[in-house]
Coordinates of N, CA and C in Angstrom, one line a residue:
M1 N 100.3 122.6 64.4 CA 99.9 121.2 64.5 C 98.6 121.0 63.8
T2 N 98.5 120.1 62.9 CA 97.2 119.8 62.2 C 96.3 119.0 63.1
G3 N 95.0 119.2 62.9 CA 94.0 118.5 63.6 C 93.7 117.1 63.1
P4 N 92.7 116.4 63.6 CA 92.4 115.1 63.2 C 91.8 115.2 61.8
S5 N 91.8 114.0 61.1 CA 91.2 114.0 59.8 C 89.7 114.2 59.9
A6 N 89.0 114.5 58.8 CA 87.5 114.7 58.8 C 86.8 113.4 59.4
A7 N 87.3 112.3 59.0 CA 86.6 111.0 59.4 C 86.8 110.8 60.9
V8 N 88.0 111.0 61.4 CA 88.3 110.9 62.8 C 87.4 111.9 63.6
A9 N 87.4 113.1 63.1 CA 86.6 114.2 63.8 C 85.1 113.8 63.8
A10 N 84.6 113.2 62.7 CA 83.2 112.9 62.6 C 82.9 111.8 63.7
V11 N 83.7 110.8 63.8 CA 83.5 109.7 64.8 C 83.5 110.3 66.2
R12 N 84.5 111.1 66.5 CA 84.6 111.7 67.8 C 83.4 112.5 68.2
L13 N 82.9 113.3 67.2 CA 81.8 114.2 67.5 C 80.5 113.3 67.7
A14 N 80.4 112.3 66.9 CA 79.2 111.4 67.1 C 79.2 110.8 68.5
V15 N 80.4 110.3 68.9 CA 80.5 109.7 70.2 C 80.2 110.7 71.3
S16 N 80.8 111.9 71.2 CA 80.6 113.0 72.2 C 79.1 113.3 72.4
R17 N 78.4 113.4 71.3 CA 77.0 113.7 71.4 C 76.2 112.6 72.0
E18 N 76.6 111.4 71.8 CA 75.8 110.2 72.3 C 76.1 110.1 73.8
L19 N 77.3 110.5 74.3 CA 77.6 110.4 75.7 C 77.2 111.6 76.6
A20 N 76.8 112.6 75.9 CA 76.6 113.9 76.6 C 75.6 113.8 77.8
D21 N 74.6 112.9 77.7 CA 73.6 112.9 78.8 C 73.9 111.9 79.9
L22 N 75.1 111.3 79.9 CA 75.4 110.3 80.9 C 75.8 111.0 82.2
P23 N 75.5 110.4 83.3 CA 75.9 111.0 84.6 C 77.4 110.9 84.8
A24 N 78.0 111.9 85.5 CA 79.4 111.8 85.8 C 79.8 110.5 86.4
G25 N 80.9 110.0 86.0 CA 81.4 108.7 86.6 C 80.9 107.5 86.0
S26 N 80.0 107.6 85.0 CA 79.4 106.5 84.3 C 80.4 105.7 83.5
L27 N 80.2 104.4 83.5 CA 81.0 103.5 82.7 C 80.2 103.2 81.4
V28 N 80.9 103.3 80.2 CA 80.3 102.9 79.0 C 81.2 101.8 78.4
L29 N 80.6 100.8 77.8 CA 81.3 99.7 77.2 C 81.1 99.8 75.6
V30 N 82.2 99.6 74.9 CA 82.1 99.5 73.5 C 82.1 98.0 73.1
A31 N 81.1 97.6 72.3 CA 81.1 96.3 71.7 C 82.0 96.3 70.5
C32 N 83.2 95.6 70.6 CA 84.2 95.6 69.6 C 84.5 94.3 69.0
S33 N 84.3 94.1 67.7 CA 84.7 92.9 67.1 C 86.1 92.9 66.5
G34 N 86.7 94.1 66.4 CA 87.9 94.3 65.8 C 87.8 94.8 64.3
G35 N 86.6 94.8 63.8 CA 86.3 95.4 62.5 C 86.4 96.9 62.5
A36 N 86.4 97.5 61.3 CA 86.6 98.9 61.2 C 85.6 99.7 61.9
D37 N 84.3 99.4 61.8 CA 83.3 100.2 62.5 C 83.5 100.2 64.0
S38 N 83.6 99.1 64.6 CA 83.7 99.0 66.1 C 85.1 99.5 66.6
L39 N 86.1 99.3 65.7 CA 87.4 99.8 66.1 C 87.5 101.3 66.1
A40 N 86.9 101.9 65.1 CA 86.8 103.4 65.0 C 86.0 103.9 66.2
L41 N 84.9 103.2 66.5 CA 84.1 103.6 67.7 C 84.9 103.5 69.0
A42 N 85.7 102.4 69.1 CA 86.5 102.3 70.3 C 87.5 103.4 70.4
A43 N 88.1 103.7 69.3 CA 89.1 104.8 69.3 C 88.4 106.2 69.7
G44 N 87.3 106.4 69.0 CA 86.6 107.6 69.3 C 86.1 107.8 70.7
T45 N 85.6 106.6 71.3 CA 85.2 106.6 72.7 C 86.4 106.9 73.6
A46 N 87.5 106.2 73.4 CA 88.7 106.4 74.2 C 89.1 107.9 74.2
F47 N 89.0 108.5 73.0 CA 89.4 109.9 73.0 C 88.5 110.8 73.7
V48 N 87.2 110.6 73.5 CA 86.2 111.5 74.2 C 86.2 111.3 75.7
V49 N 86.3 110.1 76.2 CA 86.4 109.8 77.6 C 87.7 110.4 78.2
G50 N 88.8 110.2 77.4 CA 90.1 110.7 77.9 C 90.0 112.2 78.0
R51 N 89.4 112.9 77.0 CA 89.3 114.3 77.1 C 88.4 114.8 78.3
S52 N 87.4 114.0 78.5 CA 86.5 114.3 79.7 C 87.3 114.2 81.0
A53 N 88.2 113.2 81.1 CA 89.0 113.0 82.3 C 89.9 114.2 82.5
R54 N 90.5 114.7 81.4 CA 91.4 115.8 81.5 C 90.7 117.1 82.0
H55 N 89.5 117.3 81.5 CA 88.7 118.4 81.9 C 88.3 118.3 83.4
V56 N 88.0 117.1 83.8 CA 87.7 116.9 85.2 C 88.9 117.2 86.1
D57 N 90.1 116.8 85.6 CA 91.3 117.1 86.4 C 91.5 118.6 86.6
E58 N 91.2 119.3 85.5 CA 91.3 120.8 85.6 C 90.3 121.4 86.5
A59 N 89.0 120.9 86.4 CA 87.9 121.4 87.2 C 87.9 120.9 88.7
G60 N 88.2 119.6 88.8 CA 88.2 119.0 90.1 C 86.8 118.7 90.6
G61 N 86.8 117.6 91.4 CA 85.5 117.3 92.2 C 84.5 116.5 91.5
V62 N 84.6 116.3 90.2 CA 83.5 115.6 89.4 C 84.2 114.3 88.8
P63 N 83.7 113.1 89.1 CA 84.3 111.9 88.5 C 84.1 111.9 87.0
P64 N 85.1 111.5 86.3 CA 85.0 111.5 84.8 C 84.2 110.2 84.3
L65 N 83.8 110.3 83.1 CA 83.3 109.1 82.4 C 84.4 108.1 82.3
R66 N 84.0 106.8 82.3 CA 85.0 105.7 82.1 C 84.5 104.9 80.9
A67 N 85.5 104.3 80.2 CA 85.1 103.5 79.0 C 85.9 102.2 79.0
G68 N 85.2 101.1 78.8 CA 85.7 99.8 78.6 C 85.2 99.2 77.3
A69 N 85.5 97.9 77.1 CA 85.0 97.2 75.9 C 84.7 95.8 76.2
V70 N 83.8 95.3 75.3 CA 83.4 93.8 75.3 C 83.7 93.2 74.0
V71 N 84.4 92.2 73.9 CA 84.7 91.5 72.7 C 84.0 90.1 72.8
V72 N 83.0 89.9 71.9 CA 82.2 88.6 72.0 C 82.8 87.6 70.9
D73 N 83.2 86.5 71.4 CA 83.8 85.4 70.5 C 82.7 84.4 70.3
H74 N 82.1 84.5 69.0 CA 81.0 83.6 68.7 C 81.5 82.1 68.4
G75 N 82.8 81.9 68.2 CA 83.3 80.6 68.0 C 82.8 79.9 66.7
L76 N 82.4 80.7 65.7 CA 81.9 80.2 64.5 C 82.9 80.0 63.4
Q77 N 84.1 80.6 63.6 CA 85.1 80.5 62.6 C 86.4 80.0 63.2
D78 N 87.2 79.3 62.4 CA 88.5 78.9 62.9 C 89.3 80.1 63.2
G79 N 90.0 80.0 64.4 CA 90.8 81.2 64.8 C 90.0 82.3 65.4
S80 N 88.8 82.1 65.8 CA 88.0 83.2 66.4 C 88.5 83.6 67.7
A81 N 89.1 82.7 68.5 CA 89.6 83.1 69.8 C 90.8 84.1 69.6
A82 N 91.6 83.8 68.6 CA 92.8 84.7 68.3 C 92.3 86.1 67.8
V83 N 91.2 86.1 67.0 CA 90.7 87.4 66.5 C 90.1 88.2 67.7
A84 N 89.5 87.5 68.7 CA 88.9 88.2 69.8 C 90.1 88.7 70.7
T85 N 91.1 87.9 70.9 CA 92.3 88.4 71.7 C 92.9 89.6 71.1
R86 N 93.1 89.6 69.7 CA 93.7 90.7 69.0 C 92.8 92.0 69.2
A87 N 91.5 91.8 69.1 CA 90.6 93.0 69.3 C 90.7 93.5 70.7
A88 N 90.8 92.6 71.6 CA 90.9 93.1 73.0 C 92.2 93.8 73.3
E89 N 93.3 93.3 72.7 CA 94.6 94.0 72.8 C 94.5 95.4 72.2
Q90 N 93.9 95.5 71.1 CA 93.7 96.8 70.4 C 93.0 97.8 71.3
C91 N 91.9 97.3 72.0 CA 91.1 98.1 72.9 C 91.9 98.6 74.1
R92 N 92.7 97.7 74.6 CA 93.6 98.0 75.8 C 94.6 99.1 75.4
R93 N 95.2 98.9 74.2 CA 96.2 99.9 73.7 C 95.5 101.3 73.6
L94 N 94.3 101.3 73.2 CA 93.6 102.6 73.1 C 93.3 103.2 74.5
G95 N 93.4 102.4 75.5 CA 93.2 102.9 76.9 C 91.9 102.5 77.5
L96 N 91.2 101.6 76.9 CA 89.9 101.2 77.4 C 90.1 100.2 78.6
N97 N 89.3 100.3 79.6 CA 89.5 99.5 80.8 C 88.2 99.5 81.6
P98 N 87.6 98.4 81.9 CA 88.0 97.0 81.6 C 87.7 96.6 80.2
V99 N 88.4 95.5 79.7 CA 88.2 94.9 78.4 C 87.9 93.4 78.7
L100 N 86.7 93.1 78.3 CA 86.2 91.7 78.6 C 86.1 90.9 77.2
V101 N 86.6 89.7 77.3 CA 86.4 88.8 76.1 C 85.4 87.7 76.6
V102 N 84.3 87.6 75.9 CA 83.2 86.7 76.3 C 82.9 85.7 75.2
P103 N 83.3 84.5 75.4 CA 82.9 83.4 74.5 C 81.4 83.0 74.6
V104 N 80.8 82.8 73.5 CA 79.3 82.4 73.6 C 79.1 81.2 72.8
T105 N 78.0 80.5 73.1 CA 77.6 79.3 72.3 C 76.4 79.8 71.4
V106 N 76.6 79.6 70.1 CA 75.6 80.0 69.2 C 74.6 78.9 68.8
R107 N 73.4 79.0 69.2 CA 72.4 78.0 68.9 C 71.0 78.6 69.0
G108 N 70.1 78.0 68.4 CA 68.7 78.5 68.5 C 68.1 78.6 67.1
P109 N 66.8 78.9 67.1 CA 66.1 79.0 65.8 C 66.4 80.2 65.0
G110 N 66.0 80.2 63.7 CA 66.2 81.4 62.9 C 67.5 81.5 62.1
G111 N 68.3 80.4 62.1 CA 69.5 80.4 61.3 C 70.7 80.9 62.1
P112 N 71.9 80.7 61.6 CA 73.1 81.1 62.3 C 73.3 82.6 62.5
E113 N 72.9 83.4 61.6 CA 73.0 84.8 61.7 C 72.2 85.3 62.9
A114 N 70.9 84.9 62.9 CA 70.0 85.3 64.0 C 70.5 84.8 65.3
A115 N 70.9 83.5 65.4 CA 71.4 82.9 66.6 C 72.6 83.6 67.1
A116 N 73.5 84.0 66.2 CA 74.7 84.7 66.7 C 74.4 86.1 67.2
R117 N 73.4 86.7 66.6 CA 73.0 88.1 67.0 C 72.4 88.0 68.4
D118 N 71.5 87.0 68.6 CA 70.9 86.8 69.9 C 71.9 86.5 71.0
A119 N 72.9 85.7 70.7 CA 73.9 85.3 71.7 C 74.8 86.5 72.0
R120 N 75.1 87.3 71.0 CA 75.9 88.5 71.2 C 75.2 89.5 72.1
Y121 N 73.9 89.8 71.8 CA 73.2 90.8 72.6 C 73.0 90.4 74.0
A122 N 72.8 89.1 74.2 CA 72.7 88.6 75.6 C 74.0 88.7 76.3
A123 N 75.1 88.4 75.6 CA 76.4 88.6 76.3 C 76.7 90.0 76.6
L124 N 76.3 90.9 75.7 CA 76.6 92.4 76.0 C 75.7 92.9 77.1
E125 N 74.5 92.4 77.2 CA 73.6 92.9 78.3 C 74.1 92.3 79.6
E126 N 74.6 91.1 79.6 CA 75.2 90.5 80.8 C 76.4 91.2 81.3
A127 N 77.3 91.6 80.3 CA 78.5 92.3 80.6 C 78.2 93.7 81.2
A128 N 77.2 94.4 80.7 CA 76.7 95.7 81.2 C 76.2 95.5 82.7
R129 N 75.5 94.4 82.9 CA 74.9 94.2 84.2 C 76.0 93.9 85.2
R130 N 77.0 93.1 84.8 CA 78.1 92.7 85.6 C 79.0 93.9 86.0
T131 N 79.2 94.8 85.1 CA 80.2 95.9 85.3 C 79.5 97.1 85.8
G132 N 78.1 97.1 85.8 CA 77.4 98.3 86.1 C 77.4 99.4 85.1
A133 N 77.7 99.1 83.8 CA 77.8 100.0 82.7 C 76.5 100.7 82.5
A134 N 76.5 102.0 82.2 CA 75.3 102.8 81.9 C 74.9 102.6 80.5
A135 N 75.8 102.2 79.6 CA 75.5 102.1 78.2 C 76.4 101.2 77.5
V136 N 76.0 100.5 76.5 CA 76.8 99.7 75.6 C 76.7 100.3 74.2
L137 N 77.9 100.7 73.6 CA 77.9 101.4 72.3 C 78.2 100.4 71.2
L138 N 77.3 100.4 70.2 CA 77.4 99.5 69.1 C 77.9 100.3 67.8
G139 N 78.6 99.7 67.0 CA 79.2 100.3 65.8 C 78.5 100.3 64.5
H140 N 77.2 100.2 64.6 CA 76.4 100.2 63.3 C 76.4 101.6 62.7
T141 N 76.6 101.5 61.3 CA 76.7 102.7 60.5 C 75.4 102.9 59.7
L142 N 75.4 104.0 58.9 CA 74.3 104.2 58.0 C 74.2 103.1 57.0
D143 N 75.3 102.5 56.6 CA 75.2 101.4 55.6 C 74.5 100.2 56.3
D144 N 74.8 100.0 57.5 CA 74.2 98.9 58.2 C 72.7 99.1 58.3
Q145 N 72.3 100.4 58.6 CA 70.9 100.8 58.6 C 70.2 100.5 57.3
A146 N 70.8 100.9 56.2 CA 70.2 100.6 54.9 C 70.1 99.1 54.7
E147 N 71.1 98.3 55.0 CA 71.0 96.9 54.9 C 69.9 96.3 55.7
T148 N 69.7 96.8 56.9 CA 68.7 96.3 57.8 C 67.3 96.6 57.2
V149 N 67.1 97.8 56.6 CA 65.8 98.1 56.0 C 65.6 97.2 54.8
L150 N 66.6 97.0 54.0 CA 66.4 96.2 52.8 C 66.1 94.7 53.2
L151 N 66.8 94.2 54.2 CA 66.6 92.9 54.7 C 65.1 92.7 55.2
G152 N 64.7 93.7 55.9 CA 63.3 93.7 56.4 C 62.3 93.7 55.3
L153 N 62.5 94.5 54.3 CA 61.6 94.5 53.2 C 61.6 93.1 52.5
A154 N 62.8 92.5 52.4 CA 62.9 91.2 51.7 C 62.2 90.1 52.5
R155 N 62.1 90.3 53.8 CA 61.4 89.3 54.6 C 59.9 89.6 54.6
G156 N 59.5 90.6 54.0 CA 58.1 91.0 54.0 C 57.6 91.7 55.2
S157 N 58.5 92.4 55.9 CA 58.1 93.1 57.2 C 57.3 94.4 56.9
G158 N 57.3 94.8 55.6 CA 56.5 95.9 55.2 C 57.0 97.2 55.8
A159 N 56.0 98.1 56.2 CA 56.3 99.4 56.7 C 57.2 99.4 58.0
R160 N 57.0 98.3 58.8 CA 57.8 98.2 60.0 C 59.3 98.3 59.8
S161 N 59.7 97.7 58.7 CA 61.1 97.6 58.4 C 61.7 99.0 58.1
L162 N 60.9 99.9 57.7 CA 61.4 101.2 57.3 C 61.9 102.0 58.5
A163 N 61.5 101.6 59.7 CA 62.0 102.3 60.9 C 63.5 102.0 61.1
G164 N 63.9 100.8 60.7 CA 65.3 100.5 60.9 C 65.7 100.3 62.3
M165 N 67.0 100.4 62.6 CA 67.5 100.3 64.0 C 67.4 101.6 64.7
P166 N 66.9 101.5 66.0 CA 66.8 102.7 66.8 C 68.2 103.2 67.2
T167 N 68.4 104.5 67.4 CA 69.6 105.0 68.0 C 69.9 104.5 69.4
R168 N 68.8 104.3 70.1 CA 68.9 103.8 71.5 C 67.8 102.8 71.8
R169 N 68.1 101.8 72.5 CA 67.1 100.8 73.0 C 67.7 100.1 74.2
G170 N 67.1 100.3 75.3 CA 67.7 99.7 76.5 C 69.1 100.2 76.8
P171 N 70.0 99.4 77.1 CA 71.4 99.9 77.4 C 72.2 100.2 76.1
F172 N 71.6 99.8 74.9 CA 72.4 99.9 73.7 C 72.2 101.3 73.0
R173 N 73.3 101.8 72.5 CA 73.4 103.1 71.8 C 74.2 102.9 70.5
R174 N 73.8 103.6 69.5 CA 74.4 103.5 68.2 C 74.9 104.9 67.7
P175 N 76.1 105.3 68.2 CA 76.5 106.7 67.8 C 76.8 106.9 66.4
L176 N 77.1 105.9 65.6 CA 77.6 106.1 64.2 C 76.5 105.9 63.2
L177 N 75.2 105.9 63.5 CA 74.2 105.6 62.5 C 74.1 106.7 61.4
R178 N 74.7 107.8 61.6 CA 74.7 108.8 60.6 C 76.0 108.9 59.8
L179 N 76.9 108.0 60.1 CA 78.2 107.9 59.4 C 78.2 106.8 58.4
R180 N 78.9 106.9 57.3 CA 79.0 105.8 56.3 C 80.2 104.9 56.7
R181 N 80.1 103.7 56.2 CA 81.1 102.7 56.5 C 82.5 103.2 56.0
A182 N 82.5 103.9 54.9 CA 83.8 104.5 54.4 C 84.4 105.4 55.4
E183 N 83.6 106.1 56.2 CA 84.2 107.0 57.1 C 84.9 106.3 58.3
T184 N 84.3 105.2 58.7 CA 84.9 104.4 59.8 C 86.2 103.8 59.3
A185 N 86.2 103.3 58.1 CA 87.5 102.8 57.5 C 88.5 103.9 57.4
A186 N 88.1 105.1 56.9 CA 89.1 106.2 56.8 C 89.6 106.6 58.2
A187 N 88.8 106.6 59.2 CA 89.2 106.9 60.5 C 90.3 105.9 61.0
C188 N 90.0 104.6 60.8 CA 91.0 103.6 61.2 C 92.4 103.8 60.5
T189 N 92.3 104.2 59.2 CA 93.5 104.4 58.4 C 94.2 105.6 59.0
A190 N 93.5 106.7 59.2 CA 94.1 107.9 59.8 C 94.8 107.7 61.1
L191 N 94.2 106.8 61.9 CA 94.7 106.5 63.3 C 95.7 105.3 63.3
R192 N 96.0 104.8 62.1 CA 96.9 103.7 61.9 C 96.4 102.4 62.7
L193 N 95.2 102.2 62.7 CA 94.6 101.0 63.3 C 94.3 100.0 62.2
V194 N 94.6 98.8 62.4 CA 94.4 97.8 61.4 C 93.2 96.9 61.8
P195 N 92.1 97.1 61.1 CA 90.9 96.3 61.5 C 91.0 94.9 61.0
W196 N 90.2 94.1 61.6 CA 90.0 92.7 61.2 C 89.0 92.7 60.0
Q197 N 89.3 91.9 59.0 CA 88.4 91.7 57.9 C 87.6 90.5 58.0
D198 N 86.4 90.6 58.4 CA 85.5 89.4 58.6 C 85.3 88.7 57.2
P199 N 85.7 87.4 57.1 CA 85.5 86.8 55.8 C 84.1 86.6 55.4
T200 N 83.2 86.6 56.4 CA 81.8 86.4 56.0 C 81.2 87.7 55.4
N201 N 81.9 88.8 55.5 CA 81.5 90.0 54.8 C 82.0 90.1 53.4
A202 N 82.8 89.2 52.9 CA 83.3 89.2 51.6 C 82.2 88.9 50.6
A203 N 82.3 89.5 49.4 CA 81.3 89.2 48.4 C 81.4 87.8 47.9
A204 N 80.2 87.1 48.0 CA 80.1 85.7 47.6 C 78.7 85.4 47.3
P205 N 78.4 84.7 46.2 CA 77.0 84.5 45.8 C 76.3 83.6 46.8
D206 N 77.0 82.8 47.6 CA 76.4 81.9 48.6 C 76.7 82.3 50.0
G207 N 77.1 83.6 50.2 CA 77.4 84.1 51.5 C 76.2 84.4 52.4
P208 N 76.4 84.8 53.6 CA 75.3 85.1 54.5 C 74.4 86.2 53.8
R209 N 73.1 86.2 54.2 CA 72.1 87.1 53.6 C 72.5 88.5 53.6
R210 N 73.0 89.0 54.8 CA 73.4 90.4 54.9 C 74.6 90.7 54.0
S211 N 75.5 89.8 53.9 CA 76.6 90.0 53.0 C 76.2 90.2 51.6
R212 N 75.2 89.4 51.1 CA 74.7 89.5 49.8 C 74.0 90.8 49.6
V213 N 73.2 91.2 50.6 CA 72.6 92.5 50.5 C 73.6 93.6 50.3
R214 N 74.7 93.5 51.1 CA 75.7 94.5 51.1 C 76.4 94.7 49.8
H215 N 76.7 93.6 49.2 CA 77.5 93.6 47.9 C 76.7 93.6 46.7
Q216 N 75.4 93.2 46.7 CA 74.6 93.1 45.5 C 73.5 94.0 45.5
L217 N 72.6 93.9 46.5 CA 71.4 94.7 46.5 C 71.6 96.2 46.9
L218 N 72.4 96.5 47.9 CA 72.6 97.9 48.3 C 73.3 98.7 47.2
P219 N 74.3 98.2 46.6 CA 74.9 99.1 45.5 C 73.9 99.4 44.4
A220 N 73.0 98.4 44.1 CA 72.0 98.6 43.0 C 71.0 99.6 43.5
A221 N 70.6 99.5 44.8 CA 69.6 100.4 45.4 C 70.2 101.8 45.4
E222 N 71.5 102.0 45.7 CA 72.1 103.3 45.7 C 72.1 103.9 44.3
R223 N 72.3 103.1 43.3 CA 72.3 103.6 41.9 C 70.9 104.1 41.5
V224 N 69.9 103.3 42.0 CA 68.5 103.6 41.5 C 67.9 104.7 42.4
C225 N 68.2 104.7 43.7 CA 67.5 105.6 44.6 C 68.4 106.0 45.7
V226 N 69.2 107.0 45.6 CA 70.2 107.4 46.6 C 69.6 107.7 47.9
V227 N 68.3 108.1 47.9 CA 67.7 108.4 49.2 C 67.7 107.3 50.2
L228 N 67.9 106.0 49.7 CA 67.9 104.9 50.7 C 69.1 105.0 51.7
V229 N 70.1 105.7 51.3 CA 71.3 105.7 52.2 C 71.8 107.1 52.5
D230 N 71.3 108.2 51.8 CA 71.7 109.5 52.1 C 70.6 110.4 52.5

């Protein structure tokens, strides 16, 4: 019997390392949009926690880790409720429980991207508080990290932006920060998971700022200086 693909194995290993310090019986929540990154993370988490439970059954006496998911519906696009429902169903099929769908109202200063981010993080923190979760796992990859650094530099944040996103902050953990976006997509393909394609991530000259960085600036930066992402 063949083992998992390299991409699937990489995701599982990253999740396993990130969960290694959690106390027995802890609940972790995966923030899942249904996109390739968070869907691969959900699948990897379900596998790692499921394997933990099997080992506990064999050893006896120690409560296993538990894993659920939170799907935040920002309500910014037509059909967003259906997208959230689909993502939740995918998480349930992977064996995650509980799976929460949380609609939020996006408003506030800083533009729609910043307001959506603030609403999302607030909803995730509240979900963790409500369920008693020890950690919330986010699907940011190395590509997201590079985009964050470039966006910070573009805003004039200077040296502070070079730090990028932390692996851990508060309840949030980012297991996939050393993996490329291509790896999460490959993991979904190998596991026959069909991710949602966020239309705001499509290449467009007038798209959101992060999308423009992703499709225009980051490829140019990779060609000029590979060290930005590798």
